[in-house]
Tab-separated table of C-alpha atoms in Angstrom:
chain	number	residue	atom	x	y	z
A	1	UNK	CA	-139.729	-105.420	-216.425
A	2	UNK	CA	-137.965	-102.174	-215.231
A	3	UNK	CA	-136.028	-102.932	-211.824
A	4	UNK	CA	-134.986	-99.110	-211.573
A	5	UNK	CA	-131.684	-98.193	-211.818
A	6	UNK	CA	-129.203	-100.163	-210.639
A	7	UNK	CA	-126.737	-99.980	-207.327
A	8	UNK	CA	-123.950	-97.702	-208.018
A	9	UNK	CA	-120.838	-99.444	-207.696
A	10	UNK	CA	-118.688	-99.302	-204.351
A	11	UNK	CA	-115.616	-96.917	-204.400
A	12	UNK	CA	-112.293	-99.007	-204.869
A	13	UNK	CA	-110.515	-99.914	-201.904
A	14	UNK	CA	-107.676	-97.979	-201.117
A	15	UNK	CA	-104.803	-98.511	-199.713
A	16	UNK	CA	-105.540	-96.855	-196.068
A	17	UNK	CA	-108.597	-99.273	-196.334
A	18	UNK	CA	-105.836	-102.051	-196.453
A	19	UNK	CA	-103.899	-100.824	-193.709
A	20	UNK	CA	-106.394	-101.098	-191.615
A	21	UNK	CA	-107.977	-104.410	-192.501
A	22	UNK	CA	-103.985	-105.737	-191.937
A	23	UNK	CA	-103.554	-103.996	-188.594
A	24	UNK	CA	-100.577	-102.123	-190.157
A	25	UNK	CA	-99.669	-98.299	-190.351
A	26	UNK	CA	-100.218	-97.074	-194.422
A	27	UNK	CA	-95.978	-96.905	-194.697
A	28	UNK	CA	-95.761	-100.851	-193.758
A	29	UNK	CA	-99.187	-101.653	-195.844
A	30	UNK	CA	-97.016	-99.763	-198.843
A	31	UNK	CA	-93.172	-101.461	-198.276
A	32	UNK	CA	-95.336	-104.594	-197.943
A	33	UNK	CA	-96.828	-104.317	-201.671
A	34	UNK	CA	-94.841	-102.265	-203.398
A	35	UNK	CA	-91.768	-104.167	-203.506
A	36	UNK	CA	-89.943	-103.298	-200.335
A	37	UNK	CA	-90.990	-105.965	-198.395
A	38	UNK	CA	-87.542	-106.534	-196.996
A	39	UNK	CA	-88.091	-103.919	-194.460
A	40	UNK	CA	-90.906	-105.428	-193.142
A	41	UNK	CA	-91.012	-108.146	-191.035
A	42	UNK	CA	-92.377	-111.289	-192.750
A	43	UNK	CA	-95.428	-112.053	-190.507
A	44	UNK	CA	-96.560	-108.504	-191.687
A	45	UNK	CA	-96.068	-108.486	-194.977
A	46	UNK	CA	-98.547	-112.182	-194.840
A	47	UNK	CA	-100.792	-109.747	-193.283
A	48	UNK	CA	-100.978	-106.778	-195.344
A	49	UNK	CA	-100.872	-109.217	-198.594
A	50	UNK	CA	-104.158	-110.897	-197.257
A	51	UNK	CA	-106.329	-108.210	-196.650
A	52	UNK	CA	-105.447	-107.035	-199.840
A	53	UNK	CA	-107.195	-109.842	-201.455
A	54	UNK	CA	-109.873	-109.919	-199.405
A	55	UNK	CA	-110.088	-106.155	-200.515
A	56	UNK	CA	-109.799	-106.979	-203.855
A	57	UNK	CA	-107.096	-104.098	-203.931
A	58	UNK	CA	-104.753	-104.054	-206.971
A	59	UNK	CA	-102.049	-101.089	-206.771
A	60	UNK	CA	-100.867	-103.181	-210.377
A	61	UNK	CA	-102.913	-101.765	-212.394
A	62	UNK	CA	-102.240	-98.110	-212.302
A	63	UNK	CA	-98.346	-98.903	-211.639
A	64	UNK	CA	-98.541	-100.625	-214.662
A	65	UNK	CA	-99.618	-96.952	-216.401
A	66	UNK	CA	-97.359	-95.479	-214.764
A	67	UNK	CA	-94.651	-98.072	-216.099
A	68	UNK	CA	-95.435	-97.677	-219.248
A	69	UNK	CA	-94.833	-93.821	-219.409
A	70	UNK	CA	-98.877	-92.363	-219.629
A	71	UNK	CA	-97.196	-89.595	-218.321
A	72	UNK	CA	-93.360	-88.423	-218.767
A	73	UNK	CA	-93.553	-85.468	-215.919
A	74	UNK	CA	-91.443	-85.114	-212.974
A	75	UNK	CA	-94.062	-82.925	-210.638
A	76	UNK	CA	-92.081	-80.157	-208.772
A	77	UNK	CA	-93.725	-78.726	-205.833
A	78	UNK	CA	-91.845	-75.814	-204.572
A	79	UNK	CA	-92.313	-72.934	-201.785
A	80	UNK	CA	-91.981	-70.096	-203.631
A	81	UNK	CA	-91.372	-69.997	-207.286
A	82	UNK	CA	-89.808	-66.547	-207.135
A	83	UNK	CA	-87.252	-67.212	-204.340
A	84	UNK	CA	-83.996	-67.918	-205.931
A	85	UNK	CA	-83.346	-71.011	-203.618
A	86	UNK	CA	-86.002	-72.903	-204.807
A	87	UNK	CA	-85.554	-71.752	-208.899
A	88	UNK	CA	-81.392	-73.232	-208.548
A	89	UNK	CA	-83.218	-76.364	-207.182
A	90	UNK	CA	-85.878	-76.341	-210.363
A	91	UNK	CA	-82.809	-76.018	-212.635
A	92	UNK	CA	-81.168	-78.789	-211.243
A	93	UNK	CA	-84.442	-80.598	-211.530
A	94	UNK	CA	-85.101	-79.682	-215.267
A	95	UNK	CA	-81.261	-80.943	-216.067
A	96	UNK	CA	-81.378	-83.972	-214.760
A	97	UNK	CA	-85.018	-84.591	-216.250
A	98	UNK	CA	-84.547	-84.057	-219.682
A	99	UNK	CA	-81.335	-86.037	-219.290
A	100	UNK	CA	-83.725	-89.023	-218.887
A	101	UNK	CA	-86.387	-87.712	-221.597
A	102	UNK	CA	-88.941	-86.470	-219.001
A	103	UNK	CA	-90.596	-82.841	-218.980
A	104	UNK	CA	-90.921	-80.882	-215.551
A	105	UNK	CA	-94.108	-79.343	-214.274
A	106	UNK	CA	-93.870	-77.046	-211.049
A	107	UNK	CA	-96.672	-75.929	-208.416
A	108	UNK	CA	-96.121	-73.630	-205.996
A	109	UNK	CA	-97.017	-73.967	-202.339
A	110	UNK	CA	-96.252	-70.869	-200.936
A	111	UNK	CA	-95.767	-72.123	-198.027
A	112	UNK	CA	-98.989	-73.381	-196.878
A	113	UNK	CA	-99.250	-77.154	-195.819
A	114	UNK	CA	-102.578	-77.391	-196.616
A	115	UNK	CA	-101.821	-75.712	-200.343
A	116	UNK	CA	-99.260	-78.388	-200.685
A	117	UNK	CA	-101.552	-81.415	-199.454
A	118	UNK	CA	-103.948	-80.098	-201.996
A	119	UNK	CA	-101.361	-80.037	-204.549
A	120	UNK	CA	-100.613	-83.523	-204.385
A	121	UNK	CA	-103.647	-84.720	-204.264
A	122	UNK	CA	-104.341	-83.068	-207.633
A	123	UNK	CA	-100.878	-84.147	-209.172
A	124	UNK	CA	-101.768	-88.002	-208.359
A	125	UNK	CA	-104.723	-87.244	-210.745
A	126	UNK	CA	-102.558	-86.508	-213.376
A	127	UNK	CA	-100.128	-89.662	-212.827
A	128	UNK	CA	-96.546	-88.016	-213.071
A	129	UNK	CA	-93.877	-90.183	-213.121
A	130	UNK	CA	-91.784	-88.159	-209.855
A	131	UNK	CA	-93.160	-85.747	-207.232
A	132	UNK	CA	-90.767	-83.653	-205.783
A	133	UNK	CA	-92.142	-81.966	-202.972
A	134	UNK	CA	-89.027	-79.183	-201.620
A	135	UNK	CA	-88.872	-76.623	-198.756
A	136	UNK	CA	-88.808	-76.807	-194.876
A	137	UNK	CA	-91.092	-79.201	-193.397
A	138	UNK	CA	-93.295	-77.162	-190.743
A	139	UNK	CA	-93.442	-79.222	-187.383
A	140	UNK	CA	-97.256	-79.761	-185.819
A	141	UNK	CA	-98.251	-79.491	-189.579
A	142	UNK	CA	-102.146	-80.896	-189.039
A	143	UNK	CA	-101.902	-82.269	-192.702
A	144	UNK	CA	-98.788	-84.355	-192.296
A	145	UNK	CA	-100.676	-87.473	-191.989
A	146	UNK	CA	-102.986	-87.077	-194.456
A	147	UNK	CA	-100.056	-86.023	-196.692
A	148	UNK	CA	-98.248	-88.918	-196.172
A	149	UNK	CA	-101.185	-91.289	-196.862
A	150	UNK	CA	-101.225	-89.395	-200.071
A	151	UNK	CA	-97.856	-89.874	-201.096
A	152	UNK	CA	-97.764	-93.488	-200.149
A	153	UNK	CA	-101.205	-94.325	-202.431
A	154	UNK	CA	-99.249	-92.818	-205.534
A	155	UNK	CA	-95.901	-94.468	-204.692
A	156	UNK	CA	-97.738	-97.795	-204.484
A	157	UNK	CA	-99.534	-97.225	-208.030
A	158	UNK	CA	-95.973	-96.963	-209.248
A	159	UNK	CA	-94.919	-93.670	-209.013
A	160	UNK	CA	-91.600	-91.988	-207.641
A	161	UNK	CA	-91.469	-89.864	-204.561
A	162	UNK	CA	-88.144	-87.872	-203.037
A	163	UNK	CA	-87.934	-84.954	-201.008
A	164	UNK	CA	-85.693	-82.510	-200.774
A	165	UNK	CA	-86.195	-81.142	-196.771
A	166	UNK	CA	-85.812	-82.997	-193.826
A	167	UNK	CA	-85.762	-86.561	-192.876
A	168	UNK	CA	-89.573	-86.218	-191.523
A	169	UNK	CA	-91.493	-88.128	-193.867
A	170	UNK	CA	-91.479	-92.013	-194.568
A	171	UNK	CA	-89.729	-91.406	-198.529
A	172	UNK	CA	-86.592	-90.773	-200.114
A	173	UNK	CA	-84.779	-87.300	-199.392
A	174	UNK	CA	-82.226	-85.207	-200.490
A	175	UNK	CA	-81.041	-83.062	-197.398
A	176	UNK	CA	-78.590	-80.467	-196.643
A	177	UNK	CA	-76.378	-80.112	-193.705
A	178	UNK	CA	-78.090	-76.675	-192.339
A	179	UNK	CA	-76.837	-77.520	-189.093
A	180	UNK	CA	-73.402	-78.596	-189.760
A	181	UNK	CA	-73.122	-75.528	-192.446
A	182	UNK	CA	-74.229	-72.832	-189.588
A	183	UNK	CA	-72.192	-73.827	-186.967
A	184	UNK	CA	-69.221	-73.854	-189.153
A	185	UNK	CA	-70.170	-69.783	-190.162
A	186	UNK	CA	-70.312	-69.100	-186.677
A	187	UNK	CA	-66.503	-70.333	-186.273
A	188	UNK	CA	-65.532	-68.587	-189.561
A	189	UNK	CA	-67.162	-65.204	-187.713
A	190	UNK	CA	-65.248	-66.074	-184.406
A	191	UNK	CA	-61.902	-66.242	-186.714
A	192	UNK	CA	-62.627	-63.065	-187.800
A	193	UNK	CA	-62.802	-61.231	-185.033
A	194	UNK	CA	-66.307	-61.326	-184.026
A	195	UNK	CA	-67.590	-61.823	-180.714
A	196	UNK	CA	-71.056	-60.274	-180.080
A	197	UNK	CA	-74.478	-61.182	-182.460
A	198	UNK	CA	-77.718	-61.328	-183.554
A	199	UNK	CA	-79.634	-63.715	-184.847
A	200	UNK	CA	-82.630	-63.394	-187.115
A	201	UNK	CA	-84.954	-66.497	-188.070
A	202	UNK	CA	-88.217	-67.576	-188.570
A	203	UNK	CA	-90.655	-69.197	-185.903
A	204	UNK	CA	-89.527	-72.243	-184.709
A	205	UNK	CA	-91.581	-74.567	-186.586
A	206	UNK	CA	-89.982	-74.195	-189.250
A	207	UNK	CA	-87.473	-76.359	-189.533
A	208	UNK	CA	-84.849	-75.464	-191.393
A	209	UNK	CA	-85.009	-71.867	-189.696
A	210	UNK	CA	-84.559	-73.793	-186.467
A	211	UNK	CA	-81.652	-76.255	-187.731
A	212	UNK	CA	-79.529	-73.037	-188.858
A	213	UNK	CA	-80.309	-71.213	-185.668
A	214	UNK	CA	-79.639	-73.976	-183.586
A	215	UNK	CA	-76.206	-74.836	-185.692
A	216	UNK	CA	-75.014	-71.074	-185.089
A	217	UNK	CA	-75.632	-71.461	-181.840
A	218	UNK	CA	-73.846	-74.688	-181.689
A	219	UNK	CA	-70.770	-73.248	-182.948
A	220	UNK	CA	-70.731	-70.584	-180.564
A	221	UNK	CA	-69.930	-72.888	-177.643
A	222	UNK	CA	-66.965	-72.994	-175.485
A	223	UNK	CA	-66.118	-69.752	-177.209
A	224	UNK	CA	-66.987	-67.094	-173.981
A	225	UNK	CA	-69.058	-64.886	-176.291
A	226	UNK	CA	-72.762	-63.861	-174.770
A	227	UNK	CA	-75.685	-65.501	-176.168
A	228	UNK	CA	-77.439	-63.762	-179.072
A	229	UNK	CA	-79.590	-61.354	-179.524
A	230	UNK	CA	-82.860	-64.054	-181.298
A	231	UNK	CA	-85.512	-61.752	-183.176
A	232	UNK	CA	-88.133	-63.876	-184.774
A	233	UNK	CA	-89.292	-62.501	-187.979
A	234	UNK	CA	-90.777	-63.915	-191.807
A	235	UNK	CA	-88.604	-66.374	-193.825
A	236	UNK	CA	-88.613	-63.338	-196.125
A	237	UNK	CA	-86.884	-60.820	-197.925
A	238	UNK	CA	-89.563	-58.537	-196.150
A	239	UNK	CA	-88.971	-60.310	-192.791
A	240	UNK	CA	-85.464	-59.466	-192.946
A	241	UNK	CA	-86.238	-55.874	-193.294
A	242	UNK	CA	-88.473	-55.718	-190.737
A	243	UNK	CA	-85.993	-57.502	-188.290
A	244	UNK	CA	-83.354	-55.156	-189.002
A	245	UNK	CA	-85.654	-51.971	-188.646
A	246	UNK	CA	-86.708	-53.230	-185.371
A	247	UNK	CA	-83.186	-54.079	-184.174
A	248	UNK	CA	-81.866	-50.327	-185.107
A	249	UNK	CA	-85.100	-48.495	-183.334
A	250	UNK	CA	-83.979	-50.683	-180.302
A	251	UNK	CA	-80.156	-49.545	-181.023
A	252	UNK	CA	-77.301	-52.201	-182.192
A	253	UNK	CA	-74.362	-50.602	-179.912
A	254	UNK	CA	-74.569	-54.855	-178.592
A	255	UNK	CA	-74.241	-56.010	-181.860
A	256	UNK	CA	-71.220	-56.702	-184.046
A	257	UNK	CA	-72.706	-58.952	-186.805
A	258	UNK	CA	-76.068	-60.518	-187.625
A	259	UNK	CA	-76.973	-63.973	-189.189
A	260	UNK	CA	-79.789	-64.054	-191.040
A	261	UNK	CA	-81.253	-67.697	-191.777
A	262	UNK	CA	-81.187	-67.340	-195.123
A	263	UNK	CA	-79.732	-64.816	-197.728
A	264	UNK	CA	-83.090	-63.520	-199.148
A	265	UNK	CA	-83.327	-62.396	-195.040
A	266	UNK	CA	-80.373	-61.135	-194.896
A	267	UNK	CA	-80.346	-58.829	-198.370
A	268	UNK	CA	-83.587	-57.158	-196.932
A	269	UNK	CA	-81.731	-56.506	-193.458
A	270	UNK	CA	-78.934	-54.748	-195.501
A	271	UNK	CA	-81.527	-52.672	-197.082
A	272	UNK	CA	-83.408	-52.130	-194.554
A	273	UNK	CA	-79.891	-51.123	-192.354
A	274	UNK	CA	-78.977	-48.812	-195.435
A	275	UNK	CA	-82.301	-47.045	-194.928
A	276	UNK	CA	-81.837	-46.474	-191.443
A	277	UNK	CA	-78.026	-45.012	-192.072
A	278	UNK	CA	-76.173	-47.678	-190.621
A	279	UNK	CA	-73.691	-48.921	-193.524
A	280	UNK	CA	-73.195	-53.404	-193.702
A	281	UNK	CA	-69.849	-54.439	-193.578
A	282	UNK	CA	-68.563	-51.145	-191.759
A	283	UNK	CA	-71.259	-50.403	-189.230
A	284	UNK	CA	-72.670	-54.059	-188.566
A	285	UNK	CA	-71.506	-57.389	-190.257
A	286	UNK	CA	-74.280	-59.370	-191.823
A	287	UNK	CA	-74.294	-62.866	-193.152
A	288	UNK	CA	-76.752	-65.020	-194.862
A	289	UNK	CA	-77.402	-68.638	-195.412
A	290	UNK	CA	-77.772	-70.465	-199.298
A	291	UNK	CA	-75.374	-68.582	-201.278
A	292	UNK	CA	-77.921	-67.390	-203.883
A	293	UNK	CA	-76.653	-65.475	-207.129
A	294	UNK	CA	-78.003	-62.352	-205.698
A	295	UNK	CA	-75.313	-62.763	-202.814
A	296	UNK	CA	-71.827	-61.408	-204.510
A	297	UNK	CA	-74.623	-58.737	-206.685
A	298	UNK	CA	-75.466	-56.528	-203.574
A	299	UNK	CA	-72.707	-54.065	-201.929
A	300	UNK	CA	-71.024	-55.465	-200.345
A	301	UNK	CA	-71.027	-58.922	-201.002
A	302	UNK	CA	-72.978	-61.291	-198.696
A	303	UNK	CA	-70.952	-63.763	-196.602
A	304	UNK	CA	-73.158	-66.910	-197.066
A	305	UNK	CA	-73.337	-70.884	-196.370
A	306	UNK	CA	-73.191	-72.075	-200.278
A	307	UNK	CA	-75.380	-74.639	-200.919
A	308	UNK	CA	-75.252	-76.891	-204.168
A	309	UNK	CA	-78.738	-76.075	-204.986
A	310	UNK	CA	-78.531	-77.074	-208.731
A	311	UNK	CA	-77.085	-80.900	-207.437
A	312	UNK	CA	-79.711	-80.894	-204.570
A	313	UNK	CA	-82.483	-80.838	-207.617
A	314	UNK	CA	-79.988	-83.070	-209.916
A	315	UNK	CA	-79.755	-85.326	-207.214
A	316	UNK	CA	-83.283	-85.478	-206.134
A	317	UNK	CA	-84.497	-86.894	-209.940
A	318	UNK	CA	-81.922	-89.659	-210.186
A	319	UNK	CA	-82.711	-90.925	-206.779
A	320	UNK	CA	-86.039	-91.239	-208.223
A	321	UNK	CA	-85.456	-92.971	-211.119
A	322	UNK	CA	-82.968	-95.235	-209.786
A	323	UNK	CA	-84.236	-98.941	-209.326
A	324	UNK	CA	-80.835	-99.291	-206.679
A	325	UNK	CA	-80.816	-96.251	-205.405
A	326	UNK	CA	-77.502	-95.234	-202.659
A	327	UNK	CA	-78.038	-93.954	-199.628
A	328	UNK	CA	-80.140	-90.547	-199.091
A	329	UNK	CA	-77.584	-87.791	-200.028
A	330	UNK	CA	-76.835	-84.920	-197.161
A	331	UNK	CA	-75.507	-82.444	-199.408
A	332	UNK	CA	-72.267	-80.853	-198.433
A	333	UNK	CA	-71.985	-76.853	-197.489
A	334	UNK	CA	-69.194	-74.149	-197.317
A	335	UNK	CA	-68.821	-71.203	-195.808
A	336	UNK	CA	-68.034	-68.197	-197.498
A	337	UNK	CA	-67.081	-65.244	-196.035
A	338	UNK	CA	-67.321	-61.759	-198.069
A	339	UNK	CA	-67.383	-57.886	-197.689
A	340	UNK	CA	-70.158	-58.000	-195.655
A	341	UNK	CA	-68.377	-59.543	-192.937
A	342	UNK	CA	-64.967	-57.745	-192.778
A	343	UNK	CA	-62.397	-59.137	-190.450
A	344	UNK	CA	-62.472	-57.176	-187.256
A	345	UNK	CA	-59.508	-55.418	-184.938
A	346	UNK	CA	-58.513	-58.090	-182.287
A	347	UNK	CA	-59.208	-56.626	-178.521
């Protein structure tokens, strides 16, 4: 007798459905199952671990996969594949991975939250054995959550997650002292002679803009020197340009030096400056932020904040891989001062 076809099966449970059968947020359903229990208190942990067998949920079986290498790939997800910051980082990243046998495979973001929550969600498809997700996280992001419930599905099957950004999400990350590194340029500008400046950076949900604008600003204080001059542009090559064109049609006479956020900011400004007549390092001072190779090839050379990008994506893969990992790394900076930022005549 032909009973028709029969039920299709129900979808596995996941882990959000577990997190909310326990009464828990999806980072203390994860700790609770996937080993890191000792940050969560023990009452939890009971919790979470019944209402996954009531669920029937069973993160084992694709961690086991995972474990057993169905994939070798460390998953790179980067901003911008042709900014220089973020290909030191991928070299880094391809060192340390074929140190330990693995093959890299990179997406690019451009930018875009939702690109990168899309990203992810394909790359746990394709069971990698890291994700590496790198570049600013962008406050009031409307995909964080769902981002982060993501992530902490594919760390539970077994897989590796570290970023390389800000302390914002629940995972392991490699950071860098933007702060610390822009307050100390704005002291190294004040020893040279410097007293009145500019500041471009990007809007302020950006987060790293907003660390190294805040930072320079930070290292201004107590020093009697007027507040300066903030002009909000792109994270960009291009937005540098733009900022500078805009702050020579509104005249510079104000202006001593300018800090650009980052270097690829502040080599468009000196273009954009040459265009316009006014000559860097003679006219105005300009200095950058990352220390990219590009920084000693332009005339003249770019003062900068050198960052070890190659360690940051070195470091980022062994935290991943190690079973005992240290403490998340906060990467060290130095300021560099260069032709672009020639000491000045003392009043």
């Amino acid at each position: 007798m032909d009973h028709g076809p029969a039920p299709a099966p129900a979808s596995p449970p996941t882990l959000h459905d577990v997190a909310r059968e326990a009464g828990v947020s999806i980072a203390t359903a994860s700790r609770a199952l996937n080993g890191s229990a000792r940050n969560v208190r023990s009452e939890n942990v009971s919790r979470v671990r019944a209402a996954a067998a009531r669920l029937n949920y069973e993160p084992h079986l694709s961690a086991q996969a995972i474990a057993k290498g169905s994939t070798r790939t460390v998953a790179l997800v980067v901003r911008d594949v042709a900014d220089p910051y973020f290909s030191s980082i991928a070299a880094g990243v391809t060192q340390a991975a074929e140190e330990a046998g693995l093959i890299v495979t990179m997406a690019v973001a451009g930018g875009s939250p939702e690109r990168e929550l899309e990203i992810v969600r394909t790359l746990r498809g394709r069971r990698p054995r890291v994700v590496i997700v790198t570049g600013s996280r962008i406050d009031g992001a409307p995909t964080r959550d769902a981002l982060v419930q993501e992530l902490e599905e594919y760390r539970t099957a077994g897989g590796r997650v570290v970023l390389i950004s800000q302390r914002d999400l629940p995972f392991r990350t490699v950071t860098i002292d933007n702060h610390g590194g822009a307050a100390a340029l704005a002291r190294a500008l004040l020893g040279a002679g410097y007293r009145r400046f500019a500041v471009f950076h990007a809007p302020p949900s950006l987060r790293t803009s907003r660390d190294r604008h805040e930072g320079f600003l930070s290292g201004l204080d107590g020093a009697g020197v007027p507040e300066p001059l903030a002009i909000e542009t792109g994270f960009t090559r291009a937005g540098g340009h733009e900022a500078a064109r805009r702050l020579v049609e509104r005249g510079f006479e104000d202006v001593e030096a300018v800090f650009a956020v980052n270097d690829v900011m502040a080599i468009g400004a000196m273009t954009a400056f040459r265009e316009a007549g006014v000559v860097p390092g003679a006219d105005i001072g300009v200095a950058g932020f990352d220390d990219i190779a590009s920084a000693v090839d332009v005339v003249p050379a770019l003062t900068s904040v050198a960052v070890p990008l190659r360690e940051a994506g070195l470091s980022a893969v062994r935290l991943a891989l190690a079973d005992d990992a240290p403490a998340d790394p906060c990467l060290p900076v130095t300021v560099v001062l260069r032709g672009s930022t020639p000491p000045r005549p003392r009043a």
